[in-house]
CSV table of C-alpha atoms in Angstrom, one decimal:
chain,number,residue,atom,x,y,z
A,1,MET,CA,-11.7,30.1,-17.1
A,2,SER,CA,-14.4,29.7,-19.6
A,3,GLU,CA,-18.1,29.2,-18.9
A,4,GLN,CA,-17.8,25.7,-20.1
A,5,SER,CA,-15.4,24.5,-17.7
A,6,THR,CA,-16.5,25.7,-14.6
A,7,PRO,CA,-19.6,23.0,-14.2
A,8,SER,CA,-17.0,20.2,-15.1
A,9,ARG,CA,-14.5,21.9,-12.5
A,10,SER,CA,-17.6,22.1,-9.8
A,11,ASN,CA,-18.3,18.2,-10.5
A,12,ARG,CA,-14.9,17.3,-10.4
A,13,GLU,CA,-14.6,19.3,-6.8
A,14,ALA,CA,-17.8,17.8,-5.6
A,15,LYS,CA,-16.8,14.0,-6.4
A,16,LEU,CA,-13.3,14.8,-4.9
A,17,GLY,CA,-15.2,15.9,-1.7
A,18,GLU,CA,-17.5,12.8,-1.7
A,19,LEU,CA,-13.9,10.7,-2.0
A,20,HIS,CA,-12.8,12.5,1.1
A,21,GLU,CA,-15.9,11.6,2.9
A,22,ARG,CA,-15.7,7.8,1.8
A,23,LEU,CA,-12.0,7.9,2.9
A,24,THR,CA,-12.7,9.1,6.1
A,25,ALA,CA,-15.4,6.7,7.0
A,26,ALA,CA,-13.2,3.8,5.9
A,27,VAL,CA,-10.3,4.5,7.8
A,28,GLU,CA,-12.7,5.2,10.9
A,29,GLN,CA,-14.0,1.7,10.5
A,30,LEU,CA,-10.4,0.4,11.5
A,31,VAL,CA,-11.1,1.3,15.1
A,32,SER,CA,-11.3,-2.7,15.8
A,33,GLY,CA,-8.2,-5.5,15.2
A,34,GLU,CA,-10.5,-7.1,12.9
A,35,ASP,CA,-11.1,-4.3,10.8
A,36,TRP,CA,-7.8,-3.5,10.4
A,37,GLN,CA,-6.8,-7.3,9.7
A,38,GLN,CA,-9.2,-7.1,6.8
A,39,ALA,CA,-8.2,-3.8,5.4
A,40,MET,CA,-4.4,-4.6,5.7
A,41,ALA,CA,-4.9,-7.9,4.1
A,42,PHE,CA,-6.7,-6.3,1.4
A,43,ALA,CA,-4.1,-3.7,1.0
A,44,ALA,CA,-1.3,-6.5,0.9
A,45,ARG,CA,-3.4,-8.0,-2.0
A,46,PHE,CA,-4.0,-4.7,-4.3
A,47,ARG,CA,-0.5,-3.2,-3.3
A,48,SER,CA,0.1,-2.1,-6.7
A,49,ARG,CA,-2.5,0.8,-5.7
A,50,SER,CA,-2.3,3.5,-3.0
A,51,PHE,CA,-3.4,2.8,0.8
A,52,ASN,CA,-6.4,5.5,0.2
A,53,ASN,CA,-7.5,3.8,-3.2
A,54,THR,CA,-7.5,0.5,-1.3
A,55,LEU,CA,-9.3,1.5,1.4
A,56,LEU,CA,-12.1,3.2,-1.3
A,57,ILE,CA,-12.5,0.2,-3.3
A,58,PHE,CA,-12.5,-2.0,-0.1
A,59,ALA,CA,-15.4,0.1,1.5
A,60,GLN,CA,-17.5,0.6,-1.6
A,61,HIS,CA,-17.3,-3.3,-2.1
A,62,GLN,CA,-18.3,-3.6,1.3
A,63,GLU,CA,-21.3,-0.9,0.6
A,64,ALA,CA,-22.4,-3.2,-3.0
A,65,TYR,CA,-22.6,-6.4,-0.9
A,66,GLN,CA,-24.9,-5.1,1.9
A,67,LYS,CA,-27.1,-3.9,-1.0
A,68,GLY,CA,-26.8,-7.3,-2.9
A,69,LEU,CA,-25.2,-5.9,-6.0
A,70,VAL,CA,-22.3,-8.5,-5.5
A,71,GLY,CA,-22.3,-12.1,-4.3
A,72,VAL,CA,-19.0,-11.9,-2.5
A,73,PRO,CA,-17.7,-9.7,0.4
A,74,SER,CA,-14.4,-8.8,-0.4
A,75,PRO,CA,-13.1,-7.5,-4.0
A,76,SER,CA,-10.8,-9.9,-6.2
A,77,TYR,CA,-10.0,-8.0,-9.0
A,78,VAL,CA,-10.3,-4.7,-10.1
A,79,ALA,CA,-10.0,-2.6,-13.4
A,80,GLY,CA,-11.5,0.0,-15.8
A,81,TYR,CA,-14.4,-0.6,-17.9
A,82,ARG,CA,-12.4,-0.4,-21.1
A,83,GLN,CA,-9.7,-2.9,-19.1
A,84,TRP,CA,-12.4,-5.2,-18.5
A,85,GLN,CA,-13.4,-5.3,-22.1
A,86,GLN,CA,-10.0,-5.6,-23.3
A,87,LEU,CA,-10.1,-9.5,-21.3
A,88,GLY,CA,-13.3,-10.4,-23.1
A,89,ARG,CA,-15.6,-9.3,-20.0
A,90,GLN,CA,-18.4,-6.8,-19.6
A,91,VAL,CA,-19.6,-4.5,-16.5
A,92,GLN,CA,-23.0,-5.9,-15.9
A,93,LYS,CA,-25.9,-3.6,-16.5
A,94,GLY,CA,-26.6,-1.5,-13.1
A,95,GLN,CA,-23.3,-2.0,-11.6
A,96,PRO,CA,-21.9,1.0,-10.1
A,97,GLY,CA,-18.1,1.8,-10.7
A,98,TYR,CA,-15.8,2.3,-7.6
A,99,MET,CA,-14.6,5.8,-7.5
A,100,ILE,CA,-11.2,6.6,-7.0
A,101,TYR,CA,-8.2,9.0,-7.0
A,102,ALA,CA,-6.5,9.2,-10.4
A,103,PRO,CA,-3.6,11.3,-11.4
A,104,VAL,CA,-3.7,14.5,-13.5
A,105,THR,CA,-0.9,15.3,-15.2
A,106,ALA,CA,0.8,17.6,-17.5
A,107,TRP,CA,4.0,18.3,-19.8
A,108,PHE,CA,6.8,20.4,-18.5
A,109,ALA,CA,9.8,21.7,-20.5
A,110,THR,CA,13.3,22.7,-19.3
A,111,SER,CA,16.6,23.5,-20.6
A,112,ASP,CA,18.3,22.2,-18.0
A,113,PRO,CA,16.9,18.7,-16.3
A,114,SER,CA,19.3,19.0,-13.2
A,115,ASP,CA,17.5,22.3,-12.0
A,116,PRO,CA,13.8,21.7,-11.0
A,117,GLY,CA,13.1,25.5,-10.7
A,118,SER,CA,13.4,25.9,-14.7
A,119,CYS,CA,10.7,23.7,-15.4
A,120,ARG,CA,7.9,25.5,-17.3
A,121,ARG,CA,4.4,23.9,-17.7
A,122,LEU,CA,3.7,23.8,-21.4
A,123,ASP,CA,0.1,25.2,-22.6
A,124,ARG,CA,-2.4,22.8,-24.4
A,125,GLY,CA,-0.7,22.4,-28.2
A,126,GLU,CA,2.7,24.2,-26.9
A,127,LYS,CA,5.7,22.8,-28.5
A,128,PRO,CA,9.0,22.8,-26.3
A,129,ARG,CA,12.0,25.3,-27.7
A,130,ALA,CA,15.1,23.9,-29.1
A,131,GLY,CA,17.1,21.8,-26.6
A,132,GLU,CA,14.4,22.0,-24.3
A,133,VAL,CA,13.5,18.4,-22.5
A,134,VAL,CA,10.1,17.4,-21.9
A,135,ARG,CA,8.7,15.7,-18.7
A,136,SER,CA,5.2,14.7,-17.6
A,137,ARG,CA,4.4,15.6,-13.8
A,138,MET,CA,1.5,14.6,-11.9
A,139,VAL,CA,-0.3,18.2,-11.0
A,140,GLY,CA,-3.6,16.9,-9.2
A,141,ALA,CA,-6.1,14.2,-8.9
A,142,LYS,CA,-9.5,13.7,-10.4
A,143,PRO,CA,-12.1,11.0,-10.0
A,144,ALA,CA,-11.7,7.7,-11.9
A,145,TYR,CA,-13.8,4.6,-11.7
A,146,VAL,CA,-13.0,0.9,-11.1
A,147,TRP,CA,-15.3,-2.4,-11.0
A,148,ASP,CA,-14.8,-5.7,-9.5
A,149,ALA,CA,-14.6,-9.1,-11.0
A,150,ALA,CA,-18.0,-9.9,-9.5
A,151,GLN,CA,-19.4,-6.9,-11.3
A,152,THR,CA,-18.4,-8.4,-14.9
A,153,ALA,CA,-19.7,-11.0,-16.9
A,154,GLY,CA,-17.5,-12.8,-20.0
A,155,GLU,CA,-14.2,-14.6,-20.4
A,156,PRO,CA,-13.1,-16.9,-17.2
A,157,ILE,CA,-10.4,-15.0,-15.7
A,158,PRO,CA,-7.2,-17.3,-15.3
A,159,GLU,CA,-6.7,-18.0,-11.6
A,160,PRO,CA,-2.3,-18.0,-10.8
A,161,SER,CA,-1.7,-20.6,-8.4
A,162,SER,CA,-1.4,-19.4,-5.0
A,163,PRO,CA,1.3,-20.6,-2.3
A,164,GLN,CA,-0.7,-23.2,0.1
A,165,LEU,CA,0.9,-23.5,3.5
A,166,LEU,CA,1.2,-26.0,6.5
A,167,LYS,CA,0.5,-25.4,9.6
A,168,GLY,CA,3.8,-24.1,11.0
A,169,LYS,CA,5.8,-24.1,7.6
A,170,ALA,CA,7.0,-21.2,6.1
A,171,PRO,CA,6.3,-20.1,2.5
A,172,ALA,CA,9.1,-21.4,-0.2
A,173,GLY,CA,12.1,-19.5,0.0
A,174,LEU,CA,11.0,-16.8,2.0
A,175,HIS,CA,13.4,-17.1,4.8
A,176,THR,CA,16.3,-17.1,2.7
A,177,GLU,CA,14.8,-14.1,0.3
A,178,LEU,CA,14.1,-12.0,3.5
A,179,SER,CA,17.9,-13.0,5.1
A,180,ARG,CA,19.6,-11.6,2.0
A,181,LEU,CA,17.6,-8.5,1.8
A,182,ILE,CA,18.9,-8.2,5.5
A,183,ARG,CA,21.9,-8.6,4.4
A,184,ALA,CA,21.9,-6.2,1.4
A,185,GLN,CA,21.1,-3.5,4.1
A,186,GLY,CA,24.1,-4.3,5.6
A,187,PHE,CA,23.3,-6.1,8.4
A,188,THR,CA,24.2,-9.8,9.8
A,189,VAL,CA,21.7,-12.4,10.6
A,190,VAL,CA,22.2,-14.5,13.4
A,191,GLY,CA,20.0,-17.0,15.3
A,192,ALA,CA,19.2,-17.2,19.2
A,193,GLY,CA,18.5,-20.4,21.2
A,194,SER,CA,15.4,-18.7,23.2
A,195,ALA,CA,13.4,-15.6,23.8
A,196,ALA,CA,15.8,-15.3,27.1
A,197,GLU,CA,18.7,-14.4,25.0
A,198,LEU,CA,16.9,-11.4,23.3
A,199,GLY,CA,15.7,-9.7,26.7
A,200,ARG,CA,12.4,-11.8,26.0
A,201,ALA,CA,11.7,-10.9,22.4
A,202,ASN,CA,11.4,-13.0,19.4
A,203,GLY,CA,13.4,-10.6,17.3
A,204,ILE,CA,16.1,-7.6,17.7
A,205,THR,CA,17.5,-5.5,15.7
A,206,ASP,CA,21.0,-3.8,16.7
A,207,TYR,CA,21.8,-0.6,14.5
A,208,THR,CA,24.8,-0.1,16.2
A,209,ALA,CA,26.4,-4.0,15.5
A,210,LYS,CA,24.2,-4.0,12.6
A,211,GLN,CA,22.8,-7.4,13.5
A,212,VAL,CA,19.8,-8.7,13.1
A,213,ALA,CA,19.0,-11.8,15.8
A,214,VAL,CA,15.8,-13.7,15.4
A,215,ARG,CA,15.0,-16.8,17.7
A,216,SER,CA,15.8,-20.3,16.2
A,217,ASP,CA,13.5,-22.7,18.4
A,218,MET,CA,10.1,-21.2,16.9
A,219,ASP,CA,8.6,-22.7,13.9
A,220,PRO,CA,9.5,-21.7,10.3
A,221,ALA,CA,6.5,-19.4,9.8
A,222,ALA,CA,7.3,-17.6,13.0
A,223,GLN,CA,10.8,-17.5,12.0
A,224,VAL,CA,10.2,-15.6,8.7
A,225,LYS,CA,7.4,-13.5,10.1
A,226,THR,CA,10.0,-12.2,12.8
A,227,LEU,CA,12.5,-11.5,9.9
A,228,ALA,CA,10.0,-9.2,7.9
A,229,HIS,CA,9.4,-7.8,11.1
A,230,GLU,CA,13.0,-7.0,11.9
A,231,LEU,CA,13.3,-6.1,7.7
A,232,GLY,CA,10.8,-3.2,8.5
A,233,HIS,CA,12.8,-1.7,11.2
A,234,VAL,CA,15.9,-1.6,9.3
A,235,MET,CA,14.6,-0.3,6.1
A,236,MET,CA,12.4,2.1,8.0
A,237,HIS,CA,13.8,3.2,11.3
A,238,GLY,CA,17.5,3.5,11.3
A,239,PRO,CA,19.3,6.4,13.1
A,240,ASN,CA,19.5,8.4,9.9
A,241,GLN,CA,15.8,8.3,9.9
A,242,GLN,CA,14.9,10.2,13.0
A,243,GLU,CA,11.9,11.5,11.7
A,244,ALA,CA,10.4,8.1,11.2
A,245,ARG,CA,11.7,6.9,15.0
A,246,GLY,CA,9.8,9.8,16.9
A,247,HIS,CA,7.5,7.0,18.9
A,248,ARG,CA,8.2,3.6,19.7
A,249,GLY,CA,4.5,2.9,19.3
A,250,VAL,CA,4.7,4.0,15.3
A,251,VAL,CA,7.6,2.1,14.4
A,252,GLU,CA,6.2,-1.3,15.8
A,253,VAL,CA,3.0,-0.3,14.0
A,254,GLU,CA,4.7,0.1,11.0
A,255,ALA,CA,7.4,-2.6,11.3
A,256,GLU,CA,4.0,-5.4,12.1
A,257,SER,CA,2.0,-4.0,9.6
A,258,VAL,CA,5.0,-4.8,7.0
A,259,ALA,CA,5.0,-8.3,8.1
A,260,LEU,CA,1.5,-8.5,7.6
A,261,MET,CA,1.7,-7.5,4.2
A,262,ILE,CA,4.7,-9.2,3.1
A,263,GLY,CA,2.9,-12.6,4.9
A,264,ALA,CA,0.0,-11.9,3.3
A,265,ALA,CA,1.5,-11.8,-0.1
A,266,HIS,CA,2.7,-15.0,0.3
A,267,GLY,CA,-0.4,-16.8,1.7
A,268,LEU,CA,0.9,-16.8,5.3
A,269,ASP,CA,-1.7,-15.5,7.5
A,270,THR,CA,0.0,-13.6,10.6
A,271,SER,CA,-3.0,-12.1,12.3
A,272,GLU,CA,-3.3,-14.3,15.2
A,273,TYR,CA,-0.2,-12.5,16.3
A,274,THR,CA,-0.2,-9.5,14.6
A,275,ILE,CA,-3.6,-8.0,15.9
A,276,PRO,CA,-3.0,-7.9,19.8
A,277,TYR,CA,0.6,-7.0,18.6
A,278,VAL,CA,-0.2,-3.7,16.6
A,279,SER,CA,-3.5,-3.0,18.8
A,280,THR,CA,-1.2,-2.6,21.7
A,281,TRP,CA,1.4,-0.6,20.2
A,282,ALA,CA,-1.3,2.0,18.5
A,283,MET,CA,-3.0,2.7,21.7
A,284,GLN,CA,0.3,3.9,23.5
A,285,VAL,CA,1.0,6.6,20.7
A,286,LYS,CA,0.4,9.7,22.4
A,287,ASP,CA,-2.2,12.2,21.0
A,288,GLN,CA,-3.4,9.9,18.3
A,289,GLY,CA,-6.3,7.3,18.6
A,290,PRO,CA,-5.2,4.0,16.8
A,291,VAL,CA,-7.2,4.7,13.5
A,292,GLU,CA,-5.1,7.8,13.1
A,293,VAL,CA,-2.1,6.0,13.8
A,294,VAL,CA,-2.7,3.3,11.3
A,295,LYS,CA,-3.9,6.0,8.7
A,296,ALA,CA,-0.7,7.6,8.7
A,297,THR,CA,1.5,4.7,8.5
A,298,GLY,CA,-0.7,3.1,5.6
A,299,GLU,CA,1.0,4.5,2.7
A,300,ARG,CA,4.3,4.5,4.0
A,301,VAL,CA,3.9,0.4,5.0
A,302,ARG,CA,2.6,-0.2,1.4
A,303,LYS,CA,5.5,1.4,0.0
A,304,THR,CA,7.7,-0.6,1.8
A,305,ALA,CA,6.4,-3.8,1.5
A,306,LEU,CA,6.1,-3.2,-2.1
A,307,SER,CA,9.6,-2.4,-2.5
A,308,VAL,CA,10.0,-5.8,-0.7
A,309,LEU,CA,8.1,-7.8,-2.5
A,310,ASP,CA,9.3,-6.5,-5.6
A,311,GLY,CA,13.0,-7.5,-4.9
A,312,MET,CA,11.7,-10.8,-4.0
A,313,ASP,CA,12.6,-14.2,-6.1
A,314,THR,CA,9.5,-16.1,-4.4
A,315,PRO,CA,5.9,-17.1,-5.6
A,316,GLN,CA,3.6,-14.4,-4.4
A,317,VAL,CA,0.0,-14.3,-4.4
A,318,THR,CA,-2.0,-11.8,-6.8
A,319,ASP,CA,-1.4,-8.2,-6.5
A,320,GLY,CA,-5.0,-7.3,-7.3
A,321,THR,CA,-4.6,-6.4,-11.2
A,322,PRO,CA,-6.6,-9.1,-13.1
A,323,PRO,CA,-4.2,-11.9,-14.7
A,324,GLY,CA,-3.6,-11.0,-18.4
A,325,LEU,CA,-4.0,-7.3,-18.1
A,326,GLU,CA,-0.7,-5.7,-17.4
A,327,ARG,CA,-0.9,-2.2,-15.8
A,328,GLY,CA,1.2,0.4,-17.6
A,329,GLN,CA,1.8,-2.0,-20.7
A,330,PRO,CA,0.3,-1.2,-24.3
A,331,GLY,CA,-3.6,-2.2,-24.9
A,332,ARG,CA,-4.8,-3.8,-27.9
A,333,ASN,CA,-4.5,-0.5,-29.8
A,334,GLY,CA,-1.0,0.5,-28.8
A,335,VAL,CA,-1.7,3.1,-26.2
A,336,ALA,CA,-0.6,2.5,-23.1
A,337,ARG,CA,-2.7,2.1,-19.8
A,338,GLN,CA,-2.0,4.5,-17.6
A,339,SER,CA,-2.1,3.3,-13.5
A,340,ALA,CA,-5.0,5.3,-12.0
A,341,GLU,CA,-2.6,5.9,-9.0
A,342,PRO,CA,-1.3,9.3,-8.1
A,343,LYS,CA,2.2,8.7,-6.6
A,344,ASP,CA,1.3,11.0,-3.6
A,345,VAL,CA,-2.5,10.7,-3.6
A,346,GLN,CA,-3.1,10.4,0.0
A,347,ARG,CA,-2.2,14.1,0.5
A,348,LEU,CA,-5.9,14.7,-1.3
A,349,GLY,CA,-7.3,12.7,1.9
A,350,PRO,CA,-8.2,14.0,5.2
A,351,GLU,CA,-4.6,15.5,6.6
A,352,ALA,CA,-3.2,12.7,9.1
A,353,ALA,CA,-2.0,14.2,12.2
A,354,ALA,CA,2.0,14.0,13.0
A,355,PRO,CA,3.1,11.7,15.7
A,356,HIS,CA,3.8,12.7,18.9
A,357,ARG,CA,8.2,12.9,19.1
A,358,GLU,CA,9.6,11.1,21.8
A,359,PRO,CA,13.8,10.3,21.4
A,360,VAL,CA,14.6,7.1,21.1
A,361,VAL,CA,17.0,6.2,23.9
A,362,SER,CA,18.4,2.8,22.6
A,363,SER,CA,20.3,1.9,19.4
A,364,VAL,CA,18.6,-1.4,19.7
A,365,GLU,CA,15.0,-2.1,19.1
A,366,ARG,CA,13.6,-4.9,20.7
A,367,SER,CA,10.2,-6.1,18.5
A,368,GLY,CA,8.6,-8.2,20.9
A,369,LEU,CA,7.6,-10.4,18.3
């Protein structure tokens, strides 16, 4: 390593250490139901970003708000410095960027793409050999910075319309889409007249019968939330996913967190039921505190909810990217804007404790919704 590169690497490592500390502090604030609700609702809006980066943005914006640097307590849209300029807005003087993890990539060449072990990393300026296929791969992470819309000034941001719900009503098309996705997993969806028919639960996923049952005597909003919860079970906790079924408390936290994010992405506030439900189950996980449970499940929940939302043809609220700026699409200079998101960035944060493993006795999951 050259002498010139040493300070740069040390600076990067110091900033990554700072990110680690910020992330730890943000996770520790998730002890109360209210903190958890805010973090998960924010993650639902910013679902295109990793869970760790979501927490980092949220925590740093809160700091800026407390210092009087921004006038709103929660972020709305975040983007890089030049990305804001592409939208006709400028970061205001004195506004600090919110530091997040960004991927470090390298080029790898191979003559046999089916054999991962045959890949070799190309040095800077090195060209592949004849017949080799070249691919980019993430090899690490580095600090990057984003700014919230409240830290910028300039052209107005076009606000997309958001679903507005009446009390007791479900978002348009959500019940149909959730039912379709459950059926796409090979399950049938049936109604039950009351909780008594479901053993005092609002919904049940039966893996043996390949059936999801939901109470039909609830308001439409409650029905779609329960459907989203059961879809979370179907996608994340099947008999072939024994590693994920290690503790009932963990699977219930995951399924209800998926329901919260799907609901929030459609303008449906599920917190009145979700918060006490998740808090109760998170506290029942052995050898882990509620914070550890939420932290360990956050990224898995986000990815599952994102796959559900991407597969839906329903009106949804923004995903946190400023309108007019498409992440990963070519900018004005023709160069593609890279998403500042490592695919597995959570491994750079504090190590999450493995959940306590207990066998799941029954193939029927009672959600208790």
